mmCIF file of C-alpha atoms and ligand atoms in Angstrom:
data_model
loop_
_atom_site.group_PDB
_atom_site.id
_atom_site.type_symbol
_atom_site.label_atom_id
_atom_site.label_comp_id
_atom_site.label_asym_id
_atom_site.label_seq_id
_atom_site.Cartn_x
_atom_site.Cartn_y
_atom_site.Cartn_z
ATOM 1 C CA MET A 1207 -0.072 0.035 -0.239
ATOM 2 C CA HIS A 1208 1.726 2.864 -1.610
ATOM 3 C CA LEU A 1209 -0.070 6.323 -0.093
ATOM 4 C CA ILE A 1210 -0.019 10.128 -0.519
ATOM 5 C CA LEU A 1211 -1.419 12.523 0.874
ATOM 6 C CA PHE A 1212 -1.380 15.512 -0.761
ATOM 7 C CA GLY A 1213 -2.898 19.417 0.187
ATOM 8 C CA ALA A 1214 -2.332 22.849 1.702
ATOM 9 C CA PRO A 1215 -1.096 23.835 5.053
ATOM 10 C CA GLY A 1216 -2.824 22.659 7.932
ATOM 11 C CA VAL A 1217 -5.623 19.590 5.589
ATOM 12 C CA GLY A 1218 -5.081 16.840 7.763
ATOM 13 C CA LYS A 1219 -2.130 14.965 6.248
ATOM 14 C CA GLY A 1220 -0.525 14.683 9.292
ATOM 15 C CA THR A 1221 -3.227 13.206 11.085
ATOM 16 C CA GLN A 1222 -5.253 11.535 8.516
ATOM 17 C CA ALA A 1223 -2.022 9.790 8.231
ATOM 18 C CA LYS A 1224 -1.018 8.016 11.934
ATOM 19 C CA ASN A 1225 -4.447 6.631 11.699
ATOM 20 C CA ILE A 1226 -3.878 5.239 7.976
ATOM 21 C CA SER A 1227 0.093 4.380 9.934
ATOM 22 C CA GLN A 1228 -2.274 2.921 12.661
ATOM 23 C CA LYS A 1229 -5.119 0.919 11.028
ATOM 24 C CA TYR A 1230 -2.667 -0.898 7.647
ATOM 25 C CA GLY A 1231 0.618 -1.173 10.073
ATOM 26 C CA ILE A 1232 2.151 0.920 7.274
ATOM 27 C CA PRO A 1233 4.612 3.716 8.580
ATOM 28 C CA GLN A 1234 3.705 7.416 8.042
ATOM 29 C CA ILE A 1235 6.862 9.053 6.303
ATOM 30 C CA SER A 1236 6.598 12.876 7.193
ATOM 31 C CA THR A 1237 9.244 15.295 5.622
ATOM 32 C CA GLY A 1238 7.690 18.096 7.900
ATOM 33 C CA ASP A 1239 8.693 15.657 11.228
ATOM 34 C CA MET A 1240 11.493 14.507 9.622
ATOM 35 C CA LEU A 1241 13.282 17.748 9.323
ATOM 36 C CA ARG A 1242 12.119 19.475 12.715
ATOM 37 C CA ASP A 1243 13.577 16.157 13.949
ATOM 38 C CA ALA A 1244 16.682 16.879 12.017
ATOM 39 C CA ILE A 1245 16.643 20.465 13.485
ATOM 40 C CA LYS A 1246 16.174 18.883 17.228
ATOM 41 C CA ARG A 1247 19.765 16.805 16.964
ATOM 42 C CA GLY A 1248 21.305 19.737 15.199
ATOM 43 C CA THR A 1249 22.604 17.498 12.366
ATOM 44 C CA GLU A 1250 23.651 19.674 9.087
ATOM 45 C CA LEU A 1251 20.478 19.220 7.890
ATOM 46 C CA GLY A 1252 18.261 20.790 10.237
ATOM 47 C CA LYS A 1253 20.978 23.665 10.682
ATOM 48 C CA LYS A 1254 20.277 24.189 7.108
ATOM 49 C CA ALA A 1255 16.392 23.809 7.065
ATOM 50 C CA GLU A 1256 15.724 25.338 10.437
ATOM 51 C CA ALA A 1257 15.857 29.085 8.768
ATOM 52 C CA ILE A 1258 13.826 27.766 6.031
ATOM 53 C CA ILE A 1259 10.889 26.265 8.012
ATOM 54 C CA ALA A 1260 10.555 29.120 10.365
ATOM 55 C CA ARG A 1261 10.040 31.313 6.781
ATOM 56 C CA GLY A 1262 7.742 29.433 5.974
ATOM 57 C CA GLU A 1263 9.854 28.229 2.165
ATOM 58 C CA LEU A 1264 10.701 24.887 0.727
ATOM 59 C CA VAL A 1265 14.119 22.508 1.598
ATOM 60 C CA SER A 1266 15.620 22.256 -1.734
ATOM 61 C CA ASP A 1267 14.136 19.413 -4.075
ATOM 62 C CA ASP A 1268 18.009 17.694 -4.244
ATOM 63 C CA ILE A 1269 18.182 17.528 -0.146
ATOM 64 C CA MET A 1270 14.259 16.420 0.247
ATOM 65 C CA LEU A 1271 14.294 13.293 -2.821
ATOM 66 C CA SER A 1272 17.842 12.255 -1.773
ATOM 67 C CA LEU A 1273 16.026 12.249 2.551
ATOM 68 C CA ILE A 1274 13.528 10.132 1.098
ATOM 69 C CA LYS A 1275 15.516 8.027 -1.171
ATOM 70 C CA GLU A 1276 17.034 6.798 1.834
ATOM 71 C CA ARG A 1277 13.907 6.619 4.065
ATOM 72 C CA VAL A 1278 11.498 4.144 2.229
ATOM 73 C CA SER A 1279 15.033 2.300 1.597
ATOM 74 C CA GLN A 1280 14.571 1.127 5.655
ATOM 75 C CA PRO A 1281 13.097 -2.650 5.692
ATOM 76 C CA ASP A 1282 9.314 -0.817 7.742
ATOM 77 C CA CYS A 1283 8.651 0.475 4.125
ATOM 78 C CA LYS A 1284 8.360 -3.280 2.712
ATOM 79 C CA LYS A 1285 4.480 -2.879 2.737
ATOM 80 C CA GLY A 1286 4.309 0.310 1.569
ATOM 81 C CA PHE A 1287 3.972 3.268 3.597
ATOM 82 C CA VAL A 1288 2.044 6.784 3.792
ATOM 83 C CA LEU A 1289 3.450 10.113 2.295
ATOM 84 C CA ASP A 1290 2.663 13.234 4.629
ATOM 85 C CA GLY A 1291 4.139 16.387 3.058
ATOM 86 C CA PHE A 1292 5.610 14.930 -0.258
ATOM 87 C CA PRO A 1293 6.101 15.465 -3.232
ATOM 88 C CA ARG A 1294 5.710 19.598 -2.693
ATOM 89 C CA THR A 1295 7.019 20.735 -6.382
ATOM 90 C CA LEU A 1296 7.021 18.852 -9.318
ATOM 91 C CA PRO A 1297 10.476 18.028 -9.627
ATOM 92 C CA GLN A 1298 9.574 16.119 -5.819
ATOM 93 C CA ALA A 1299 6.901 14.513 -7.462
ATOM 94 C CA LYS A 1300 9.336 13.398 -10.706
ATOM 95 C CA GLY A 1301 12.201 12.203 -8.758
ATOM 96 C CA LEU A 1302 9.672 9.814 -7.171
ATOM 97 C CA THR A 1303 8.357 8.708 -10.353
ATOM 98 C CA VAL A 1304 11.905 7.469 -11.175
ATOM 99 C CA LEU A 1305 12.392 6.073 -7.637
ATOM 100 C CA PHE A 1306 9.343 3.935 -7.665
ATOM 101 C CA GLU A 1307 10.362 3.078 -10.706
ATOM 102 C CA GLU A 1308 14.095 1.390 -10.201
ATOM 103 C CA LYS A 1309 12.353 0.121 -6.948
ATOM 104 C CA ARG A 1310 9.512 -1.672 -9.157
ATOM 105 C CA LEU A 1311 6.698 -0.290 -6.720
ATOM 106 C CA PRO A 1312 3.454 0.048 -7.754
ATOM 107 C CA LYS A 1313 2.038 3.768 -8.924
ATOM 108 C CA PRO A 1314 0.846 5.827 -5.956
ATOM 109 C CA VAL A 1315 -2.502 6.247 -4.573
ATOM 110 C CA CYS A 1316 -3.004 10.044 -3.689
ATOM 111 C CA PHE A 1317 -5.512 11.454 -1.931
ATOM 112 C CA GLU A 1318 -6.350 15.396 -2.126
ATOM 113 C CA ILE A 1319 -7.803 16.791 0.830
ATOM 114 C CA ILE A 1320 -9.116 19.947 0.764
ATOM 115 C CA VAL A 1321 -10.485 22.668 3.446
ATOM 116 C CA PRO A 1322 -10.809 26.143 3.412
ATOM 117 C CA GLU A 1323 -8.192 29.267 4.392
ATOM 118 C CA ASN A 1324 -10.078 30.134 7.019
ATOM 119 C CA VAL A 1325 -10.454 26.984 8.496
ATOM 120 C CA ILE A 1326 -6.527 26.331 7.459
ATOM 121 C CA ILE A 1327 -5.112 29.435 9.407
ATOM 122 C CA LYS A 1328 -7.574 28.681 12.272
ATOM 123 C CA ARG A 1329 -6.874 25.439 12.609
ATOM 124 C CA LEU A 1330 -3.177 25.896 12.286
ATOM 125 C CA THR A 1331 -2.894 28.368 14.873
ATOM 126 C CA GLN A 1332 -4.483 26.725 17.484
ATOM 127 C CA ARG A 1333 -2.360 23.694 16.922
ATOM 128 C CA LYS A 1334 0.509 22.421 19.341
ATOM 129 C CA ILE A 1335 2.499 19.515 19.050
ATOM 130 C CA CYS A 1336 4.548 17.209 21.237
ATOM 131 C CA GLU A 1337 8.421 18.038 20.469
ATOM 132 C CA ASN A 1338 9.223 14.987 21.023
ATOM 133 C CA CYS A 1339 6.916 12.540 18.952
ATOM 134 C CA GLY A 1340 4.944 14.871 16.819
ATOM 135 C CA ALA A 1341 1.687 14.122 18.681
ATOM 136 C CA ILE A 1342 -0.717 16.596 17.835
ATOM 137 C CA TYR A 1343 -2.746 18.636 20.115
ATOM 138 C CA ASP A 1344 -5.291 21.147 19.359
ATOM 139 C CA PRO A 1345 -8.525 22.727 21.455
ATOM 140 C CA LEU A 1346 -11.173 20.343 19.620
ATOM 141 C CA ASN A 1347 -9.463 16.535 19.534
ATOM 142 C CA ASN A 1348 -6.550 16.615 21.807
ATOM 143 C CA PRO A 1349 -6.473 19.341 24.519
ATOM 144 C CA VAL A 1350 -3.086 20.029 26.121
ATOM 145 C CA PRO A 1351 -3.149 18.386 29.026
ATOM 146 C CA ALA A 1352 -2.825 20.691 32.286
ATOM 147 C CA ASP A 1353 1.093 19.952 32.435
ATOM 148 C CA LYS A 1354 1.739 20.281 29.074
ATOM 149 C CA ARG A 1355 3.128 17.093 28.946
ATOM 150 C CA CYS A 1356 2.724 14.568 25.719
ATOM 151 C CA THR A 1357 0.048 11.907 26.651
ATOM 152 C CA LYS A 1358 1.907 9.403 25.049
ATOM 153 C CA CYS A 1359 5.528 9.808 25.303
ATOM 154 C CA GLY A 1360 5.804 12.779 28.318
ATOM 155 C CA GLY A 1361 7.586 15.302 25.829
ATOM 156 C CA ARG A 1362 6.830 18.788 25.914
ATOM 157 C CA ILE A 1363 4.043 20.112 23.543
ATOM 158 C CA ILE A 1364 4.963 23.198 22.665
ATOM 159 C CA THR A 1365 3.836 25.547 19.219
ATOM 160 C CA ARG A 1366 5.580 25.050 16.230
ATOM 161 C CA GLN A 1367 7.602 27.991 14.958
ATOM 162 C CA ASP A 1368 5.700 28.032 11.636
ATOM 163 C CA ASP A 1369 2.960 28.085 13.003
ATOM 164 C CA ASN A 1370 2.462 31.915 13.721
ATOM 165 C CA VAL A 1371 -0.198 34.275 11.412
ATOM 166 C CA ASP A 1372 2.498 35.312 9.044
ATOM 167 C CA THR A 1373 3.988 32.197 8.438
ATOM 168 C CA ILE A 1374 1.632 30.681 7.912
ATOM 169 C CA HIS A 1375 0.104 33.162 5.021
ATOM 170 C CA LYS A 1376 3.877 32.337 3.228
ATOM 171 C CA ARG A 1377 3.077 28.617 3.441
ATOM 172 C CA LEU A 1378 -0.129 28.780 1.796
ATOM 173 C CA GLN A 1379 1.010 31.273 -0.899
ATOM 174 C CA VAL A 1380 4.011 28.911 -1.412
ATOM 175 C CA TYR A 1381 1.431 25.825 -1.578
ATOM 176 C CA HIS A 1382 -0.386 27.981 -4.099
ATOM 177 C CA GLU A 1383 2.712 29.103 -6.375
ATOM 178 C CA MET A 1384 4.932 25.638 -5.516
ATOM 179 C CA THR A 1385 2.750 22.500 -4.728
ATOM 180 C CA ALA A 1386 -0.701 23.263 -6.414
ATOM 181 C CA PRO A 1387 0.530 21.828 -9.269
ATOM 182 C CA VAL A 1388 1.599 18.916 -8.035
ATOM 183 C CA ARG A 1389 -2.038 17.788 -8.478
ATOM 184 C CA LYS A 1390 -2.335 17.694 -11.824
ATOM 185 C CA TYR A 1391 0.285 15.323 -12.767
ATOM 186 C CA TYR A 1392 -1.169 13.053 -10.488
ATOM 187 C CA GLU A 1393 -4.610 13.696 -11.112
ATOM 188 C CA LYS A 1394 -3.304 12.542 -14.752
ATOM 189 C CA GLN A 1395 -1.616 9.364 -13.621
ATOM 190 C CA GLY A 1396 -5.416 8.461 -12.038
ATOM 191 C CA SER A 1397 -6.115 6.467 -8.521
ATOM 192 C CA PHE A 1398 -6.065 10.011 -7.052
ATOM 193 C CA TYR A 1399 -9.220 11.232 -5.029
ATOM 194 C CA THR A 1400 -10.683 14.377 -3.634
ATOM 195 C CA ILE A 1401 -11.417 14.624 -0.051
ATOM 196 C CA ASN A 1402 -13.458 16.939 1.646
ATOM 197 C CA GLY A 1403 -11.588 18.119 4.973
ATOM 198 C CA ASN A 1404 -13.910 19.946 6.492
ATOM 199 C CA LEU A 1405 -15.568 17.660 8.522
ATOM 200 C CA SER A 1406 -15.067 15.502 11.962
ATOM 201 C CA VAL A 1407 -11.570 13.791 11.700
ATOM 202 C CA GLU A 1408 -13.357 10.549 12.156
ATOM 203 C CA LYS A 1409 -15.877 10.996 8.900
ATOM 204 C CA VAL A 1410 -12.645 12.897 6.746
ATOM 205 C CA PHE A 1411 -10.961 8.641 8.247
ATOM 206 C CA ASN A 1412 -13.836 7.015 6.906
ATOM 207 C CA GLU A 1413 -14.359 8.828 3.525
ATOM 208 C CA ILE A 1414 -10.283 7.601 2.804
ATOM 209 C CA ASP A 1415 -10.652 4.583 4.161
ATOM 210 C CA SER A 1416 -14.196 2.837 2.210
ATOM 211 C CA ILE A 1417 -11.086 3.947 -0.714
ATOM 212 C CA LEU A 1418 -8.659 2.241 0.421
ATOM 213 C CA LYS A 1419 -10.731 -0.883 0.977
ATOM 214 C CA LYS A 1420 -12.157 -0.585 -2.179
ATOM 215 C CA ILE A 1421 -8.441 -0.503 -3.949
ATOM 216 C CA PHE A 1422 -6.569 -2.935 -1.491
HETATM 217 P P1 AP5 B 2515 4.716 19.922 7.086
HETATM 218 O O1 AP5 B 2515 4.581 19.816 8.549
HETATM 219 O O2 AP5 B 2515 4.260 18.654 6.704
HETATM 220 O O3 AP5 B 2515 3.523 21.475 8.065
HETATM 221 P P2 AP5 B 2515 2.230 21.863 6.320
HETATM 222 O O4 AP5 B 2515 2.542 20.895 5.355
HETATM 223 O O5 AP5 B 2515 2.274 22.899 6.131
HETATM 224 O O6 AP5 B 2515 1.414 20.769 6.845
HETATM 225 P P3 AP5 B 2515 0.635 21.111 8.302
HETATM 226 O O7 AP5 B 2515 1.722 19.672 9.222
HETATM 227 O O8 AP5 B 2515 0.869 22.265 9.100
HETATM 228 O O9 AP5 B 2515 -0.524 20.493 8.475
HETATM 229 P P4 AP5 B 2515 -1.289 18.656 8.251
HETATM 230 O O10 AP5 B 2515 -1.883 18.788 6.961
HETATM 231 O O11 AP5 B 2515 -0.429 17.736 8.584
HETATM 232 O O12 AP5 B 2515 -2.127 18.638 9.349
HETATM 233 P P5 AP5 B 2515 -2.362 18.167 10.794
HETATM 234 O O13 AP5 B 2515 -2.470 16.852 10.557
HETATM 235 O O14 AP5 B 2515 -0.993 18.844 11.309
HETATM 236 O O15 AP5 B 2515 6.367 20.684 6.264
HETATM 237 C C1 AP5 B 2515 7.329 21.987 7.797
HETATM 238 C C2 AP5 B 2515 8.001 22.516 7.120
HETATM 239 O O16 AP5 B 2515 9.214 21.562 6.197
HETATM 240 C C3 AP5 B 2515 6.920 23.642 5.161
HETATM 241 O O17 AP5 B 2515 7.259 24.379 5.525
HETATM 242 C C4 AP5 B 2515 8.727 22.924 4.480
HETATM 243 O O18 AP5 B 2515 9.370 24.186 4.794
HETATM 244 C C5 AP5 B 2515 9.464 21.872 5.026
HETATM 245 N N1 AP5 B 2515 9.622 20.855 4.435
HETATM 246 C C6 AP5 B 2515 8.350 19.680 4.443
HETATM 247 N N2 AP5 B 2515 8.307 19.163 3.606
HETATM 248 C C7 AP5 B 2515 8.810 19.603 2.841
HETATM 249 C C8 AP5 B 2515 9.406 18.924 1.095
HETATM 250 N N3 AP5 B 2515 8.425 17.316 0.776
HETATM 251 N N4 AP5 B 2515 9.780 19.863 0.650
HETATM 252 C C9 AP5 B 2515 10.374 21.022 0.830
HETATM 253 N N5 AP5 B 2515 10.295 21.513 1.766
HETATM 254 C C10 AP5 B 2515 9.467 20.899 3.143
HETATM 255 O O19 AP5 B 2515 -3.886 19.374 11.098
HETATM 256 C C11 AP5 B 2515 -3.941 20.750 11.582
HETATM 257 C C12 AP5 B 2515 -5.109 20.700 12.673
HETATM 258 O O20 AP5 B 2515 -6.181 20.803 12.020
HETATM 259 C C13 AP5 B 2515 -3.911 20.486 14.068
HETATM 260 O O21 AP5 B 2515 -3.874 20.548 14.953
HETATM 261 C C14 AP5 B 2515 -4.700 19.159 13.719
HETATM 262 O O22 AP5 B 2515 -5.537 18.509 14.909
HETATM 263 C C15 AP5 B 2515 -7.057 19.813 13.252
HETATM 264 N N6 AP5 B 2515 -7.387 19.110 12.323
HETATM 265 C C16 AP5 B 2515 -6.845 17.729 11.963
HETATM 266 N N7 AP5 B 2515 -7.904 17.390 11.022
HETATM 267 C C17 AP5 B 2515 -9.385 17.695 11.714
HETATM 268 C C18 AP5 B 2515 -10.560 17.727 11.222
HETATM 269 N N8 AP5 B 2515 -11.228 17.032 10.491
HETATM 270 N N9 AP5 B 2515 -11.060 19.089 11.883
HETATM 271 C C19 AP5 B 2515 -10.653 19.387 12.808
HETATM 272 N N10 AP5 B 2515 -9.692 19.802 12.730
HETATM 273 C C20 AP5 B 2515 -8.517 19.042 12.565
HETATM 274 MG MG1 MG B 2516 2.023 17.729 9.441
#
């Protein structure tokens, strides 16, 4: 099962990728989480990515493609994986196609999640995450506990450095300019589904899951 979750910042890619990963036993590959982890560990990649993420811009295609190449070669990806936040540009999408061909993987199934922009901004300004495991907290679905410690791992719950109004607007602008064209690329390949993300987390998951049950 090789899946791509595609969509603007805050549409719920991470939330749904976690649900799919749990139900189907395939890893969630979130390039955003991988970069945040590199920043936390102070690696060379982290040092390069930190300012770019804070500005709401994109890390270079070369870096992202080599990161993905390495990640999907790991043993836990044998049965498949769900990509969350990748590909985000046409060169990334084309590079992923080459990688799939090299590895003789089946064509990925792509889900585009759509949410109105005013809802996105509200969601992102209210979101908190665990700095250790990336668990997502928000007032509606998973409120932050009183001690501000992650209920899964005990890590510190923080606001993402790019979840402020100015950077959210910049991320949305970058999405429209650089990422939205990727939609057509996958639409043309077939196996492309549009999902209404402006429903409850459960309803959105059920919509995705009903399609997965038909395909796999
Ligand atoms: P990344 O971490 O991927 O950020 P993003 O694409 O901006 O997406 P988000 O993580 O903000 O949103 P999401 O869709 O995952 O929503 P979530 O489930 O959290 O990337 C960060 C940065 O890293 C980029 O800006 C870039 O700099 C760099 N980067 C990453 N990948 C890259 C790449 N491939 N190439 C180049 N650079 C890259 O949900 C949001 C909130 O809404 C949460 O609070 C959640 O609880 C809530 N929510 C979710 N679903 C619902 C629902 N159905 N109803 C109500 N609330 C909901
Ligand atoms: Mg995310």
